[in-house]
């Protein structure tokens, strides 16, 4: 019988392009794990986060950096957060978080469901302003803020992790359409 | 229309879906003697005011929270936004 080997393929095939001062590139090496809080388990989760990941739980809309794994906790909604990190073994990202938090959270690996785009450089905010309804001014959306919203009718999670740096996550199934929307918006604003 | 989310600040109404009258929070007791009548009223009888109205909205493209939005059906002015969870707990529900 023939031997088959499966190879991992990034949602946007490792897309990377520069538009003047703006760079737009797929972020393919990160794992994303959701952690839901059992009902009434807020205190247990706070303790597990401090012990297991070395972090405090971020409020909804905020993020927090962890001492372990260089992970970032994203406060997505009142009873759920996402953990964004470079997993030592990407095939066991949920287990890694599960081992760190124990029964204090229900974890699910979401890495393969999302396409991640990094947009950076002077003009990145101006390009996003055309498609993002949120106020991305540094006063309203400072570094470390995260939000789930819509751009061009597509669901997007936007994280600001630098003055001119944003991480955009959109469902893998519509990743190409999302990439097109961002490319067009950059083309409309740059130069 | 902008909805001033209690946790996230002002968000465009495009991110939300509306369910309807906030009285849907008060689900009748299914074991009551007149449960059938109560559920009939709960399901079908709604006020349809021209003016201030309390409605359930779901922040689907956001933090997935249910909100009770008080708005004017005449002007679309949003007068008050609360988390539905807080409203339900204040009315004696456990969650």
PDB file of C-alpha atoms in Angstrom:
ATOM      1  CA  UNK A   1       0.000   0.000   0.000  1.00  0.00           C
ATOM      2  CA  UNK A   2       1.175   3.510  -0.748  1.00  0.00           C
ATOM      3  CA  UNK A   3       2.529   5.569   2.096  1.00  0.00           C
ATOM      4  CA  UNK A   4       0.897   8.959   2.552  1.00  0.00           C
ATOM      5  CA  UNK A   5       2.360  11.799   4.560  1.00  0.00           C
ATOM      6  CA  UNK A   6       0.249  14.815   5.495  1.00  0.00           C
ATOM      7  CA  UNK A   7       1.855  18.229   5.545  1.00  0.00           C
ATOM      8  CA  UNK A   8       0.562  21.227   7.467  1.00  0.00           C
ATOM      9  CA  UNK A   9      -0.601  24.077   5.240  1.00  0.00           C
ATOM     10  CA  UNK A  10      -1.137  27.625   6.477  1.00  0.00           C
ATOM     11  CA  UNK A  11      -4.557  29.174   5.670  1.00  0.00           C
ATOM     12  CA  UNK A  12      -2.940  31.832   3.453  1.00  0.00           C
ATOM     13  CA  UNK A  13       0.059  29.763   2.335  1.00  0.00           C
ATOM     14  CA  UNK A  14       2.496  32.005   4.208  1.00  0.00           C
ATOM     15  CA  UNK A  15       1.409  35.209   2.451  1.00  0.00           C
ATOM     16  CA  UNK A  16       3.731  38.213   2.903  1.00  0.00           C
ATOM     17  CA  UNK A  17       3.754  41.503   1.028  1.00  0.00           C
ATOM     18  CA  UNK A  18       5.008  45.032   1.546  1.00  0.00           C
ATOM     19  CA  UNK A  19       3.046  48.110   0.494  1.00  0.00           C
ATOM     20  CA  UNK A  20       5.322  51.149   0.933  1.00  0.00           C
ATOM     21  CA  UNK A  21       5.627  51.595   4.693  1.00  0.00           C
ATOM     22  CA  UNK A  22       3.084  48.891   5.514  1.00  0.00           C
ATOM     23  CA  UNK A  23       3.923  45.222   5.797  1.00  0.00           C
ATOM     24  CA  UNK A  24       1.182  42.637   5.651  1.00  0.00           C
ATOM     25  CA  UNK A  25       2.057  39.032   6.434  1.00  0.00           C
ATOM     26  CA  UNK A  26       0.445  35.870   7.613  1.00  0.00           C
ATOM     27  CA  UNK A  27       1.350  34.820  11.151  1.00  0.00           C
ATOM     28  CA  UNK A  28       1.498  31.055  10.885  1.00  0.00           C
ATOM     29  CA  UNK A  29       3.428  29.850  13.920  1.00  0.00           C
ATOM     30  CA  UNK A  30       1.006  30.737  16.696  1.00  0.00           C
ATOM     31  CA  UNK A  31      -1.429  28.498  18.525  1.00  0.00           C
ATOM     32  CA  UNK A  32      -4.780  29.742  19.770  1.00  0.00           C
ATOM     33  CA  UNK A  33      -6.606  28.001  22.590  1.00  0.00           C
ATOM     34  CA  UNK A  34      -9.918  29.102  24.067  1.00  0.00           C
ATOM     35  CA  UNK A  35     -10.522  28.759  27.787  1.00  0.00           C
ATOM     36  CA  UNK A  36     -14.082  28.935  29.083  1.00  0.00           C
ATOM     37  CA  UNK A  37     -14.762  29.537  32.757  1.00  0.00           C
ATOM     38  CA  UNK A  38     -16.925  26.961  34.559  1.00  0.00           C
ATOM     39  CA  UNK A  39     -19.920  28.620  36.201  1.00  0.00           C
ATOM     40  CA  UNK A  40     -18.875  30.234  39.476  1.00  0.00           C
ATOM     41  CA  UNK A  41     -15.243  29.304  38.847  1.00  0.00           C
ATOM     42  CA  UNK A  42     -13.727  32.775  38.635  1.00  0.00           C
ATOM     43  CA  UNK A  43     -11.615  32.505  41.794  1.00  0.00           C
ATOM     44  CA  UNK A  44     -10.360  29.010  40.914  1.00  0.00           C
ATOM     45  CA  UNK A  45      -9.348  30.235  37.465  1.00  0.00           C
ATOM     46  CA  UNK A  46      -7.522  33.269  38.873  1.00  0.00           C
ATOM     47  CA  UNK A  47      -5.504  30.962  41.137  1.00  0.00           C
ATOM     48  CA  UNK A  48      -4.804  28.486  38.323  1.00  0.00           C
ATOM     49  CA  UNK A  49      -3.689  31.281  35.983  1.00  0.00           C
ATOM     50  CA  UNK A  50      -1.288  32.685  38.570  1.00  0.00           C
ATOM     51  CA  UNK A  51       0.182  29.261  39.345  1.00  0.00           C
ATOM     52  CA  UNK A  52       0.089  27.688  35.883  1.00  0.00           C
ATOM     53  CA  UNK A  53       0.843  30.543  33.497  1.00  0.00           C
ATOM     54  CA  UNK A  54       2.049  33.372  35.735  1.00  0.00           C
ATOM     55  CA  UNK A  55      -0.604  35.818  34.669  1.00  0.00           C
ATOM     56  CA  UNK A  56      -3.647  37.707  35.911  1.00  0.00           C
ATOM     57  CA  UNK A  57      -6.929  37.298  34.051  1.00  0.00           C
ATOM     58  CA  UNK A  58      -7.547  40.215  31.697  1.00  0.00           C
ATOM     59  CA  UNK A  59     -10.867  42.042  31.644  1.00  0.00           C
ATOM     60  CA  UNK A  60     -13.022  41.657  28.530  1.00  0.00           C
ATOM     61  CA  UNK A  61     -11.342  43.752  25.829  1.00  0.00           C
ATOM     62  CA  UNK A  62      -7.924  43.651  27.465  1.00  0.00           C
ATOM     63  CA  UNK A  63      -5.006  41.284  27.151  1.00  0.00           C
ATOM     64  CA  UNK A  64      -2.261  40.181  29.526  1.00  0.00           C
ATOM     65  CA  UNK A  65       1.186  38.715  28.973  1.00  0.00           C
ATOM     66  CA  UNK A  66       2.116  35.487  30.789  1.00  0.00           C
ATOM     67  CA  UNK A  67       5.444  34.558  32.335  1.00  0.00           C
ATOM     68  CA  UNK A  68       5.240  31.099  30.750  1.00  0.00           C
ATOM     69  CA  UNK A  69       5.393  30.290  27.020  1.00  0.00           C
ATOM     70  CA  UNK A  70       5.457  34.027  26.184  1.00  0.00           C
ATOM     71  CA  UNK A  71       1.706  33.589  25.978  1.00  0.00           C
ATOM     72  CA  UNK A  72      -0.828  36.382  25.715  1.00  0.00           C
ATOM     73  CA  UNK A  73      -4.247  36.060  27.305  1.00  0.00           C
ATOM     74  CA  UNK A  74      -7.031  37.756  25.340  1.00  0.00           C
ATOM     75  CA  UNK A  75     -10.167  38.705  27.276  1.00  0.00           C
ATOM     76  CA  UNK A  76     -12.821  37.875  24.674  1.00  0.00           C
ATOM     77  CA  UNK A  77     -16.054  37.828  26.671  1.00  0.00           C
ATOM     78  CA  UNK A  78     -17.108  37.698  30.324  1.00  0.00           C
ATOM     79  CA  UNK A  79     -16.710  33.917  30.647  1.00  0.00           C
ATOM     80  CA  UNK A  80     -14.125  33.181  27.976  1.00  0.00           C
ATOM     81  CA  UNK A  81     -10.591  34.097  27.030  1.00  0.00           C
ATOM     82  CA  UNK A  82      -8.200  33.061  24.304  1.00  0.00           C
ATOM     83  CA  UNK A  83      -4.580  32.090  24.868  1.00  0.00           C
ATOM     84  CA  UNK A  84      -2.227  33.020  22.037  1.00  0.00           C
ATOM     85  CA  UNK A  85       1.221  31.459  22.190  1.00  0.00           C
ATOM     86  CA  UNK A  86       3.975  29.552  20.464  1.00  0.00           C
ATOM     87  CA  UNK A  87       3.168  26.055  21.635  1.00  0.00           C
ATOM     88  CA  UNK A  88       6.192  23.807  22.260  1.00  0.00           C
ATOM     89  CA  UNK A  89       4.223  21.123  20.386  1.00  0.00           C
ATOM     90  CA  UNK A  90       1.527  22.729  18.181  1.00  0.00           C
ATOM     91  CA  UNK A  91      -0.364  19.429  17.959  1.00  0.00           C
ATOM     92  CA  UNK A  92      -0.819  19.493  21.714  1.00  0.00           C
ATOM     93  CA  UNK A  93      -1.583  23.194  22.279  1.00  0.00           C
ATOM     94  CA  UNK A  94      -4.837  22.559  24.147  1.00  0.00           C
ATOM     95  CA  UNK A  95      -3.202  19.886  26.317  1.00  0.00           C
ATOM     96  CA  UNK A  96      -0.385  22.309  27.172  1.00  0.00           C
ATOM     97  CA  UNK A  97      -2.906  24.881  28.418  1.00  0.00           C
ATOM     98  CA  UNK A  98      -5.047  22.179  30.023  1.00  0.00           C
ATOM     99  CA  UNK A  99      -2.060  20.878  31.967  1.00  0.00           C
ATOM    100  CA  UNK A 100      -1.246  24.419  33.140  1.00  0.00           C
ATOM    101  CA  UNK A 101      -4.802  25.299  34.243  1.00  0.00           C
ATOM    102  CA  UNK A 102      -6.160  21.929  35.360  1.00  0.00           C
ATOM    103  CA  UNK A 103      -9.930  21.734  35.872  1.00  0.00           C
ATOM    104  CA  UNK A 104     -10.231  25.534  36.299  1.00  0.00           C
ATOM    105  CA  UNK A 105     -11.065  26.063  32.590  1.00  0.00           C
ATOM    106  CA  UNK A 106     -12.572  24.191  29.665  1.00  0.00           C
ATOM    107  CA  UNK A 107     -10.002  24.421  26.863  1.00  0.00           C
ATOM    108  CA  UNK A 108     -10.405  23.975  23.109  1.00  0.00           C
ATOM    109  CA  UNK A 109      -7.738  24.208  20.424  1.00  0.00           C
ATOM    110  CA  UNK A 110      -8.835  26.810  17.859  1.00  0.00           C
ATOM    111  CA  UNK A 111      -5.512  27.264  16.047  1.00  0.00           C
ATOM    112  CA  UNK A 112      -6.591  25.715  12.755  1.00  0.00           C
ATOM    113  CA  UNK A 113      -9.882  27.635  12.601  1.00  0.00           C
ATOM    114  CA  UNK A 114      -8.320  31.062  12.268  1.00  0.00           C
ATOM    115  CA  UNK A 115      -6.166  32.811   9.723  1.00  0.00           C
ATOM    116  CA  UNK A 116      -3.859  35.347  11.352  1.00  0.00           C
ATOM    117  CA  UNK A 117      -2.615  38.443   9.562  1.00  0.00           C
ATOM    118  CA  UNK A 118      -0.022  40.821  10.906  1.00  0.00           C
ATOM    119  CA  UNK A 119      -0.253  44.402   9.684  1.00  0.00           C
ATOM    120  CA  UNK A 120       2.522  46.739  10.757  1.00  0.00           C
ATOM    121  CA  UNK A 121       4.215  49.989   9.851  1.00  0.00           C
ATOM    122  CA  UNK A 122       3.324  53.650   9.535  1.00  0.00           C
ATOM    123  CA  UNK A 123      -0.072  53.936   7.859  1.00  0.00           C
ATOM    124  CA  UNK A 124      -1.382  50.606   9.180  1.00  0.00           C
ATOM    125  CA  UNK A 125      -4.011  52.344  11.282  1.00  0.00           C
ATOM    126  CA  UNK A 126      -5.128  54.528   8.396  1.00  0.00           C
ATOM    127  CA  UNK A 127      -5.560  51.415   6.247  1.00  0.00           C
ATOM    128  CA  UNK A 128      -7.649  49.705   8.906  1.00  0.00           C
ATOM    129  CA  UNK A 129      -9.827  52.764   9.535  1.00  0.00           C
ATOM    130  CA  UNK A 130     -11.573  52.200   6.217  1.00  0.00           C
ATOM    131  CA  UNK A 131     -12.805  48.703   7.112  1.00  0.00           C
ATOM    132  CA  UNK A 132     -12.859  48.651  10.923  1.00  0.00           C
ATOM    133  CA  UNK A 133     -15.736  50.365  12.737  1.00  0.00           C
ATOM    134  CA  UNK A 134     -13.819  50.614  16.018  1.00  0.00           C
ATOM    135  CA  UNK A 135     -11.973  53.742  17.063  1.00  0.00           C
ATOM    136  CA  UNK A 136      -8.333  52.656  16.704  1.00  0.00           C
ATOM    137  CA  UNK A 137      -6.862  55.886  18.069  1.00  0.00           C
ATOM    138  CA  UNK A 138      -4.170  55.119  20.650  1.00  0.00           C
ATOM    139  CA  UNK A 139      -6.281  56.836  23.330  1.00  0.00           C
ATOM    140  CA  UNK A 140      -9.334  54.642  22.661  1.00  0.00           C
ATOM    141  CA  UNK A 141      -7.560  51.439  21.590  1.00  0.00           C
ATOM    142  CA  UNK A 142      -4.109  51.425  23.216  1.00  0.00           C
ATOM    143  CA  UNK A 143      -1.476  48.706  23.007  1.00  0.00           C
ATOM    144  CA  UNK A 144      -2.765  45.471  24.518  1.00  0.00           C
ATOM    145  CA  UNK A 145      -6.428  46.078  23.692  1.00  0.00           C
ATOM    146  CA  UNK A 146      -8.291  43.343  21.876  1.00  0.00           C
ATOM    147  CA  UNK A 147     -11.759  43.279  20.325  1.00  0.00           C
ATOM    148  CA  UNK A 148     -13.987  41.020  18.343  1.00  0.00           C
ATOM    149  CA  UNK A 149     -15.724  42.958  15.583  1.00  0.00           C
ATOM    150  CA  UNK A 150     -16.627  42.854  11.877  1.00  0.00           C
ATOM    151  CA  UNK A 151     -14.710  44.092   8.851  1.00  0.00           C
ATOM    152  CA  UNK A 152     -16.310  43.828   5.405  1.00  0.00           C
ATOM    153  CA  UNK A 153     -19.032  41.641   6.967  1.00  0.00           C
ATOM    154  CA  UNK A 154     -16.424  39.128   8.157  1.00  0.00           C
ATOM    155  CA  UNK A 155     -15.804  38.318  11.809  1.00  0.00           C
ATOM    156  CA  UNK A 156     -12.420  39.587  12.995  1.00  0.00           C
ATOM    157  CA  UNK A 157     -10.525  39.655  16.232  1.00  0.00           C
ATOM    158  CA  UNK A 158      -8.174  42.613  16.339  1.00  0.00           C
ATOM    159  CA  UNK A 159      -5.290  42.928  18.795  1.00  0.00           C
ATOM    160  CA  UNK A 160      -2.997  45.920  19.030  1.00  0.00           C
ATOM    161  CA  UNK A 161       0.443  44.791  20.137  1.00  0.00           C
ATOM    162  CA  UNK A 162       2.456  47.850  19.176  1.00  0.00           C
ATOM    163  CA  UNK A 163       2.044  51.493  18.205  1.00  0.00           C
ATOM    164  CA  UNK A 164       1.731  50.570  14.537  1.00  0.00           C
ATOM    165  CA  UNK A 165       1.252  46.823  14.887  1.00  0.00           C
ATOM    166  CA  UNK A 166      -2.018  44.902  14.780  1.00  0.00           C
ATOM    167  CA  UNK A 167      -2.791  41.201  14.699  1.00  0.00           C
ATOM    168  CA  UNK A 168      -5.979  40.347  12.809  1.00  0.00           C
ATOM    169  CA  UNK A 169      -7.637  36.962  13.128  1.00  0.00           C
ATOM    170  CA  UNK A 170     -10.474  35.890  10.868  1.00  0.00           C
ATOM    171  CA  UNK A 171     -12.120  32.528  10.214  1.00  0.00           C
ATOM    172  CA  UNK A 172     -10.015  30.267   8.023  1.00  0.00           C
ATOM    173  CA  UNK A 173     -12.909  29.445   5.693  1.00  0.00           C
ATOM    174  CA  UNK A 174     -13.169  33.057   4.521  1.00  0.00           C
ATOM    175  CA  UNK A 175      -9.487  33.935   4.929  1.00  0.00           C
ATOM    176  CA  UNK A 176      -8.883  34.794   1.257  1.00  0.00           C
ATOM    177  CA  UNK A 177     -11.836  37.205   1.172  1.00  0.00           C
ATOM    178  CA  UNK A 178     -10.577  38.845   4.330  1.00  0.00           C
ATOM    179  CA  UNK A 179      -7.068  39.169   2.916  1.00  0.00           C
ATOM    180  CA  UNK A 180      -8.545  40.762  -0.202  1.00  0.00           C
ATOM    181  CA  UNK A 181     -10.450  43.303   1.907  1.00  0.00           C
ATOM    182  CA  UNK A 182      -7.311  44.301   3.801  1.00  0.00           C
ATOM    183  CA  UNK A 183      -5.204  44.487   0.620  1.00  0.00           C
ATOM    184  CA  UNK A 184      -7.750  46.730  -1.077  1.00  0.00           C
ATOM    185  CA  UNK A 185      -7.974  48.992   1.940  1.00  0.00           C
ATOM    186  CA  UNK A 186      -4.188  49.365   2.075  1.00  0.00           C
ATOM    187  CA  UNK A 187      -4.152  50.107  -1.653  1.00  0.00           C
ATOM    188  CA  UNK A 188      -6.799  52.772  -1.178  1.00  0.00           C
ATOM    189  CA  UNK A 189      -4.956  54.572   1.610  1.00  0.00           C
ATOM    190  CA  UNK A 190      -1.232  54.082   0.965  1.00  0.00           C
ATOM    191  CA  UNK A 191       0.614  56.418  -1.360  1.00  0.00           C
TER     192      UNK A 191
ATOM    193  CA  UNK B   1     -27.349  53.431  15.699  1.00  0.00           C
ATOM    194  CA  UNK B   2     -24.640  53.153  18.349  1.00  0.00           C
ATOM    195  CA  UNK B   3     -25.096  50.897  21.387  1.00  0.00           C
ATOM    196  CA  UNK B   4     -22.962  51.883  24.359  1.00  0.00           C
ATOM    197  CA  UNK B   5     -21.941  48.443  25.621  1.00  0.00           C
ATOM    198  CA  UNK B   6     -21.436  48.388  29.416  1.00  0.00           C
ATOM    199  CA  UNK B   7     -18.135  46.478  29.113  1.00  0.00           C
ATOM    200  CA  UNK B   8     -16.772  47.517  25.724  1.00  0.00           C
ATOM    201  CA  UNK B   9     -17.965  51.046  25.110  1.00  0.00           C
ATOM    202  CA  UNK B  10     -19.763  52.337  22.025  1.00  0.00           C
ATOM    203  CA  UNK B  11     -20.282  49.760  19.248  1.00  0.00           C
ATOM    204  CA  UNK B  12     -22.145  49.960  15.973  1.00  0.00           C
ATOM    205  CA  UNK B  13     -25.565  48.262  15.897  1.00  0.00           C
ATOM    206  CA  UNK B  14     -24.289  46.242  12.907  1.00  0.00           C
ATOM    207  CA  UNK B  15     -22.396  44.022  15.382  1.00  0.00           C
ATOM    208  CA  UNK B  16     -25.624  43.072  17.183  1.00  0.00           C
ATOM    209  CA  UNK B  17     -28.751  41.075  16.478  1.00  0.00           C
ATOM    210  CA  UNK B  18     -32.056  41.886  18.112  1.00  0.00           C
ATOM    211  CA  UNK B  19     -34.261  39.248  19.719  1.00  0.00           C
ATOM    212  CA  UNK B  20     -37.203  41.355  20.861  1.00  0.00           C
ATOM    213  CA  UNK B  21     -39.074  42.458  23.964  1.00  0.00           C
ATOM    214  CA  UNK B  22     -37.066  42.140  27.195  1.00  0.00           C
ATOM    215  CA  UNK B  23     -40.103  40.500  28.841  1.00  0.00           C
ATOM    216  CA  UNK B  24     -38.749  37.260  27.340  1.00  0.00           C
ATOM    217  CA  UNK B  25     -36.451  37.124  30.378  1.00  0.00           C
ATOM    218  CA  UNK B  26     -39.494  36.356  32.582  1.00  0.00           C
ATOM    219  CA  UNK B  27     -40.156  32.810  31.436  1.00  0.00           C
ATOM    220  CA  UNK B  28     -43.253  31.382  33.166  1.00  0.00           C
ATOM    221  CA  UNK B  29     -43.161  28.459  35.591  1.00  0.00           C
ATOM    222  CA  UNK B  30     -43.896  25.369  33.466  1.00  0.00           C
ATOM    223  CA  UNK B  31     -45.366  23.571  36.481  1.00  0.00           C
ATOM    224  CA  UNK B  32     -47.992  26.227  37.227  1.00  0.00           C
ATOM    225  CA  UNK B  33     -51.695  25.247  37.076  1.00  0.00           C
ATOM    226  CA  UNK B  34     -52.313  27.614  34.169  1.00  0.00           C
ATOM    227  CA  UNK B  35     -48.936  27.068  32.480  1.00  0.00           C
ATOM    228  CA  UNK B  36     -50.487  26.734  29.016  1.00  0.00           C
ATOM    229  CA  UNK B  37     -52.200  30.122  29.318  1.00  0.00           C
ATOM    230  CA  UNK B  38     -49.087  31.738  30.798  1.00  0.00           C
ATOM    231  CA  UNK B  39     -46.909  30.431  27.969  1.00  0.00           C
ATOM    232  CA  UNK B  40     -49.464  31.600  25.418  1.00  0.00           C
ATOM    233  CA  UNK B  41     -49.274  35.098  26.845  1.00  0.00           C
ATOM    234  CA  UNK B  42     -45.482  34.933  27.162  1.00  0.00           C
ATOM    235  CA  UNK B  43     -45.081  33.860  23.570  1.00  0.00           C
ATOM    236  CA  UNK B  44     -47.686  35.942  21.772  1.00  0.00           C
ATOM    237  CA  UNK B  45     -48.804  38.974  23.760  1.00  0.00           C
ATOM    238  CA  UNK B  46     -46.388  41.872  23.476  1.00  0.00           C
ATOM    239  CA  UNK B  47     -46.651  45.570  23.989  1.00  0.00           C
ATOM    240  CA  UNK B  48     -45.758  47.564  20.905  1.00  0.00           C
ATOM    241  CA  UNK B  49     -45.077  50.999  22.271  1.00  0.00           C
ATOM    242  CA  UNK B  50     -44.360  54.102  20.253  1.00  0.00           C
ATOM    243  CA  UNK B  51     -41.605  55.446  22.460  1.00  0.00           C
ATOM    244  CA  UNK B  52     -39.507  53.864  25.154  1.00  0.00           C
ATOM    245  CA  UNK B  53     -39.011  50.126  24.668  1.00  0.00           C
ATOM    246  CA  UNK B  54     -36.823  47.554  26.439  1.00  0.00           C
ATOM    247  CA  UNK B  55     -35.340  44.968  24.121  1.00  0.00           C
ATOM    248  CA  UNK B  56     -32.932  42.042  24.202  1.00  0.00           C
ATOM    249  CA  UNK B  57     -29.920  42.446  21.934  1.00  0.00           C
ATOM    250  CA  UNK B  58     -27.150  39.916  21.357  1.00  0.00           C
ATOM    251  CA  UNK B  59     -23.596  41.082  20.670  1.00  0.00           C
ATOM    252  CA  UNK B  60     -22.922  38.380  18.125  1.00  0.00           C
ATOM    253  CA  UNK B  61     -19.951  40.024  16.423  1.00  0.00           C
ATOM    254  CA  UNK B  62     -18.451  41.025  19.723  1.00  0.00           C
ATOM    255  CA  UNK B  63     -18.292  39.575  23.202  1.00  0.00           C
ATOM    256  CA  UNK B  64     -21.389  37.390  22.742  1.00  0.00           C
ATOM    257  CA  UNK B  65     -23.182  38.979  25.663  1.00  0.00           C
ATOM    258  CA  UNK B  66     -26.933  39.509  25.906  1.00  0.00           C
ATOM    259  CA  UNK B  67     -27.936  43.087  26.626  1.00  0.00           C
ATOM    260  CA  UNK B  68     -31.126  44.809  27.682  1.00  0.00           C
ATOM    261  CA  UNK B  69     -31.256  47.960  25.582  1.00  0.00           C
ATOM    262  CA  UNK B  70     -33.772  50.678  26.410  1.00  0.00           C
ATOM    263  CA  UNK B  71     -34.366  52.770  23.325  1.00  0.00           C
ATOM    264  CA  UNK B  72     -36.976  55.011  21.803  1.00  0.00           C
ATOM    265  CA  UNK B  73     -38.743  53.419  18.851  1.00  0.00           C
ATOM    266  CA  UNK B  74     -39.597  56.935  17.624  1.00  0.00           C
ATOM    267  CA  UNK B  75     -36.092  58.418  17.518  1.00  0.00           C
ATOM    268  CA  UNK B  76     -33.828  55.330  17.789  1.00  0.00           C
ATOM    269  CA  UNK B  77     -32.157  57.097  20.695  1.00  0.00           C
ATOM    270  CA  UNK B  78     -30.511  54.564  23.005  1.00  0.00           C
ATOM    271  CA  UNK B  79     -31.382  55.548  26.558  1.00  0.00           C
ATOM    272  CA  UNK B  80     -29.842  52.779  28.647  1.00  0.00           C
ATOM    273  CA  UNK B  81     -27.809  49.590  28.135  1.00  0.00           C
ATOM    274  CA  UNK B  82     -27.494  46.852  30.761  1.00  0.00           C
ATOM    275  CA  UNK B  83     -26.086  43.329  30.755  1.00  0.00           C
ATOM    276  CA  UNK B  84     -29.061  40.949  30.571  1.00  0.00           C
ATOM    277  CA  UNK B  85     -27.314  38.777  33.151  1.00  0.00           C
ATOM    278  CA  UNK B  86     -27.406  41.639  35.679  1.00  0.00           C
ATOM    279  CA  UNK B  87     -31.085  42.335  34.889  1.00  0.00           C
ATOM    280  CA  UNK B  88     -32.007  38.654  35.318  1.00  0.00           C
ATOM    281  CA  UNK B  89     -30.124  38.358  38.623  1.00  0.00           C
ATOM    282  CA  UNK B  90     -31.765  41.553  39.876  1.00  0.00           C
ATOM    283  CA  UNK B  91     -35.142  39.942  39.079  1.00  0.00           C
ATOM    284  CA  UNK B  92     -34.346  36.926  41.253  1.00  0.00           C
ATOM    285  CA  UNK B  93     -32.974  34.534  38.661  1.00  0.00           C
ATOM    286  CA  UNK B  94     -29.826  32.610  39.578  1.00  0.00           C
ATOM    287  CA  UNK B  95     -28.074  33.467  36.302  1.00  0.00           C
TER     288      UNK B  95
END
